[in-house]
Structures are given as C-alpha cells and as structure tokens.
Short mmCIF file of C-alpha atoms in Angstrom, two decimals:
data_model
loop_
_atom_site.label_atom_id
_atom_site.label_comp_id
_atom_site.label_asym_id
_atom_site.label_seq_id
_atom_site.Cartn_x
_atom_site.Cartn_y
_atom_site.Cartn_z
CA MET A 1 0.00 0.00 0.00
CA LYS A 2 2.89 2.34 0.83
CA THR A 3 4.40 1.77 -2.62
CA LEU A 4 1.10 2.60 -4.33
CA LEU A 5 0.78 5.83 -2.35
CA ILE A 6 4.32 6.84 -3.28
CA ILE A 7 3.60 6.11 -6.95
CA LEU A 8 0.36 8.10 -6.72
CA ILE A 9 1.95 11.24 -5.23
CA SER A 10 5.12 10.98 -7.26
CA SER A 11 3.42 10.57 -10.63
CA SER A 12 0.72 13.19 -10.14
CA ILE A 13 2.61 16.03 -8.47
CA VAL A 14 6.35 15.52 -8.04
CA ASN A 15 7.09 14.13 -11.52
CA ASN A 16 4.19 15.84 -13.29
CA VAL A 17 4.09 14.52 -16.84
CA VAL A 18 3.58 17.97 -18.38
CA LEU A 19 5.57 20.26 -16.11
CA SER A 20 8.61 18.14 -15.28
CA GLN A 21 8.78 15.53 -18.06
CA PHE A 22 7.42 17.86 -20.79
CA LEU A 23 5.21 15.19 -22.34
CA GLY A 24 1.74 15.99 -23.67
CA LEU A 25 2.44 19.63 -24.42
CA CYS A 26 0.27 19.82 -27.55
CA PRO A 27 -3.08 19.34 -25.78
CA PHE A 28 -1.73 21.19 -22.73
CA LEU A 29 -1.15 24.33 -24.76
CA GLY A 30 -3.97 23.83 -27.27
CA VAL A 31 -6.95 22.90 -25.08
CA SER A 32 -6.19 25.09 -22.08
CA LYS A 33 -8.19 28.14 -23.16
CA LYS A 34 -11.36 27.34 -21.19
CA THR A 35 -11.55 25.54 -17.86
CA GLU A 36 -14.53 23.40 -18.88
CA THR A 37 -12.80 22.18 -22.03
CA ALA A 38 -9.57 21.52 -20.11
CA ALA A 39 -11.45 19.51 -17.50
CA GLY A 40 -13.17 17.50 -20.23
CA MET A 41 -9.85 16.80 -21.92
CA GLY A 42 -8.40 15.83 -18.55
CA GLY A 43 -11.24 13.38 -17.98
CA ALA A 44 -10.71 11.81 -21.39
CA VAL A 45 -6.96 11.56 -20.77
CA ILE A 46 -7.55 10.00 -17.32
CA PHE A 47 -9.74 7.34 -18.90
CA VAL A 48 -7.38 6.62 -21.81
CA ILE A 49 -4.15 6.54 -19.79
CA THR A 50 -5.61 4.43 -16.98
CA ILE A 51 -7.14 1.84 -19.32
CA ALA A 52 -4.08 1.93 -21.61
CA SER A 53 -1.82 1.30 -18.60
CA PHE A 54 -3.90 -1.71 -17.62
CA VAL A 55 -4.14 -3.21 -21.13
CA THR A 56 -0.52 -2.57 -22.12
CA SER A 57 0.74 -3.95 -18.80
CA ILE A 58 -1.21 -7.16 -19.28
CA ILE A 59 -0.11 -7.48 -22.92
CA TYR A 60 3.52 -6.96 -21.96
CA LYS A 61 3.45 -9.22 -18.90
CA PHE A 62 1.60 -12.15 -20.47
CA ILE A 63 2.34 -11.92 -24.20
CA LEU A 64 5.32 -9.77 -25.20
CA GLY A 65 7.61 -10.51 -22.25
CA PRO A 66 7.27 -14.31 -22.09
CA THR A 67 7.48 -14.77 -25.87
CA GLY A 68 10.55 -12.55 -26.26
CA LEU A 69 8.71 -10.02 -28.43
CA ASP A 70 9.75 -7.05 -26.27
CA TYR A 71 10.91 -5.15 -29.35
CA LEU A 72 7.27 -4.89 -30.52
CA GLN A 73 6.10 -3.05 -27.40
CA THR A 74 6.02 0.43 -28.94
CA ILE A 75 3.99 -0.67 -31.96
CA VAL A 76 1.57 -2.73 -29.87
CA PHE A 77 1.16 0.06 -27.32
CA ILE A 78 0.38 2.59 -30.07
CA LEU A 79 -2.30 0.30 -31.50
CA VAL A 80 -3.90 -0.19 -28.07
CA ILE A 81 -3.89 3.56 -27.42
CA ALA A 82 -5.39 4.33 -30.84
CA ALA A 83 -8.21 1.85 -30.25
CA LEU A 84 -8.98 3.32 -26.83
CA VAL A 85 -9.06 6.87 -28.18
CA GLN A 86 -11.48 5.79 -30.91
CA PHE A 87 -13.71 4.34 -28.20
CA VAL A 88 -13.60 7.60 -26.20
CA GLU A 89 -14.29 9.63 -29.33
CA MET A 90 -17.36 7.53 -30.23
CA PHE A 91 -18.62 7.71 -26.64
CA LEU A 92 -18.27 11.51 -26.45
CA ARG A 93 -19.81 12.05 -29.89
CA LYS A 94 -22.88 10.08 -28.86
CA ASN A 95 -23.26 11.03 -25.17
CA VAL A 96 -21.58 14.44 -24.70
CA PRO A 97 -21.72 16.19 -28.09
CA SER A 98 -20.94 19.65 -26.67
CA LEU A 99 -17.67 18.41 -25.16
CA TYR A 100 -16.93 16.48 -28.36
CA ARG A 101 -17.29 19.70 -30.42
CA SER A 102 -15.30 21.83 -27.97
CA LEU A 103 -12.38 19.37 -27.93
CA GLY A 104 -12.40 19.33 -31.72
CA VAL A 105 -9.18 18.15 -33.29
CA PHE A 106 -7.50 17.68 -29.92
CA LEU A 107 -9.50 14.56 -29.08
CA PRO A 108 -7.90 12.45 -31.83
CA LEU A 109 -4.57 13.97 -30.79
CA ILE A 110 -4.76 11.92 -27.58
CA THR A 111 -3.69 9.05 -29.84
CA THR A 112 -0.43 10.83 -30.58
CA ASN A 113 -0.13 12.36 -27.12
CA CYS A 114 3.31 11.26 -26.10
CA ALA A 115 2.25 11.27 -22.44
CA VAL A 116 -0.01 8.26 -23.04
CA LEU A 117 2.70 6.25 -24.77
CA GLY A 118 5.30 7.54 -22.30
CA VAL A 119 3.35 6.20 -19.34
CA ALA A 120 2.97 2.77 -20.95
CA LEU A 121 6.67 2.59 -21.74
CA ASN A 122 7.66 3.90 -18.29
CA ASN A 123 5.51 1.23 -16.65
CA VAL A 124 7.51 -1.43 -18.45
CA SER A 125 10.91 0.18 -17.89
CA ASP A 126 10.20 0.77 -14.19
CA GLY A 127 9.18 -2.88 -13.77
CA TYR A 128 5.72 -2.13 -12.41
CA ASN A 129 3.25 -4.97 -11.99
CA VAL A 130 -0.31 -4.59 -13.32
CA LEU A 131 -1.70 -2.82 -10.23
CA GLU A 132 1.27 -0.47 -9.98
CA SER A 133 0.95 0.28 -13.70
CA VAL A 134 -2.71 1.20 -13.32
CA VAL A 135 -1.99 3.43 -10.30
CA ASN A 136 0.91 5.08 -12.13
CA GLY A 137 -1.24 5.64 -15.22
CA PHE A 138 -4.12 7.07 -13.21
CA ALA A 139 -1.83 9.33 -11.16
CA THR A 140 0.00 10.56 -14.23
CA ALA A 141 -3.30 11.40 -15.91
CA VAL A 142 -4.50 13.20 -12.78
CA GLY A 143 -1.26 15.20 -12.85
CA PHE A 144 -1.93 16.08 -16.50
CA THR A 145 -5.46 17.16 -15.56
CA ILE A 146 -4.20 19.29 -12.66
CA ALA A 147 -1.71 21.04 -14.94
CA ILE A 148 -4.13 21.66 -17.80
CA VAL A 149 -6.93 22.94 -15.54
CA ILE A 150 -4.55 25.29 -13.70
CA MET A 151 -3.26 26.56 -17.04
CA ALA A 152 -6.81 27.08 -18.31
CA GLY A 153 -7.72 29.03 -15.19
CA ILE A 154 -4.67 31.25 -15.57
CA ARG A 155 -5.37 31.79 -19.27
CA GLU A 156 -8.95 32.80 -18.53
CA LYS A 157 -7.66 35.42 -16.06
CA ILE A 158 -4.90 36.61 -18.42
CA GLU A 159 -7.49 37.27 -21.10
CA TYR A 160 -8.76 40.32 -19.17
CA ASN A 161 -5.33 41.76 -18.35
CA ASP A 162 -3.37 44.40 -20.19
CA ILE A 163 -0.44 42.46 -21.63
CA PRO A 164 2.40 44.14 -23.54
CA GLU A 165 2.13 43.58 -27.28
CA PRO A 166 5.22 41.32 -27.62
CA PHE A 167 3.81 38.93 -25.00
CA LYS A 168 0.31 38.56 -26.40
CA GLY A 169 -0.82 35.17 -27.69
CA SER A 170 1.51 32.21 -27.55
CA ALA A 171 4.33 34.08 -25.85
CA ILE A 172 2.45 34.68 -22.60
CA VAL A 173 1.18 31.10 -22.64
CA LEU A 174 4.73 29.76 -22.87
CA VAL A 175 5.94 32.14 -20.15
CA THR A 176 3.06 30.97 -17.94
CA ALA A 177 3.90 27.31 -18.64
CA GLY A 178 7.52 27.98 -17.71
CA LEU A 179 6.50 29.64 -14.44
CA MET A 180 4.19 26.71 -13.66
CA ALA A 181 7.04 24.27 -14.34
CA MET A 182 9.28 26.20 -11.95
CA ALA A 183 6.54 26.18 -9.31
CA PHE A 184 6.09 22.40 -9.64
CA PHE A 185 9.86 22.01 -9.46
CA GLY A 186 9.44 22.99 -5.82
CA PHE A 187 7.86 19.57 -5.19
CA SER A 188 11.05 17.75 -6.22
CA GLY A 189 12.65 16.07 -3.27
CA VAL A 190 9.32 15.47 -1.53
CA ILE A 191 9.48 11.81 -2.50
#
C-alpha cells in the first residue's frame, strides 16, 4: 500500500508529466483556453491513460515478455492507445456532443499524445506490476489534468489583463507554462 501511495503522489505532483517531463504539451497548450474544455480533456486523458496502462501492462506481462517479443512493445502500445481513443471519441460524440465539439481536433490527438505512450513505456521500464501500472497511469493522468486545468484558469484570467504587445498570444502562454514548471519544481525532493 505504501508503494502505491508513493507512486500516486510521485506521478501526479512531483514528476508531473507535463511540467517536469514535458510530455503531452500539444493538448496542454492547445486545449487550455477554457476551464470546462480543459477539465473534459483531462477526464478523457484520465480514462485513456488508466485503461491503456492496464491493457498494455497485461499485454507486456503475459504476451510480449514471455514470448521474447519485447521489441514490438512500442507498436503494440500505439495500436492499443489508438483503439482506446477511438472508443472515447465515439462515446463523447454520442453522449456528450458539446464536449466532443469543444475538444475538436485535440481529441484524436490523444492518440499521438506522447504522455499516453510515455506512461505505458515507463511502466515497463520501471518494472511495475499490473496494479502499480494502473496506479501510475491514473496518477500521471490526474497530474496532466491538474496542470491543464490550472493553465486554463490562468489563461482565462490573463485574457482580461493588459499584456504588452510582444507577450500577447503564444508568448504569454509559454511564459506561464515555464513559471508553472518552476513552481512544480518545488515539489522535487518530496518523494
């Protein structure tokens, strides 16, 4: 239980996938304009990464590892992730059409979100069992959601501020992301 708690805190806050590992920056910067959209993207990412961690861990542990097909892990993991994202996309299109429209092109980008693949590969390289992989995947996705929702909240507030012309648009977003990364760096050494 202690190990799972350490993985949970470490993956979500201390080693935040966006702010310390710099994975998943495309949706982080692209979908963080509105808090509601960011929270919806975070929910989709939580679902995809958690399920992908479970499925890829089982595939690696019971198929790829024992048969010596370790070299196929990246290809197999990408296929699993793509299938899960298609499932999420169909679900949102049918059940939550407003969120589906607001996420737009960024929903299919979860397939190519390097954070999802990075978590699956890190689970294997860190030697996590199935339960630890699922906890790591869930915690990493929660960390992604925390970062994207905080960024969206900041961007909503920045919208009403008087920003110097050279910093308007992408520049202020990147400066904000850098400041957030430095703030999260303060958590290093906690675990």
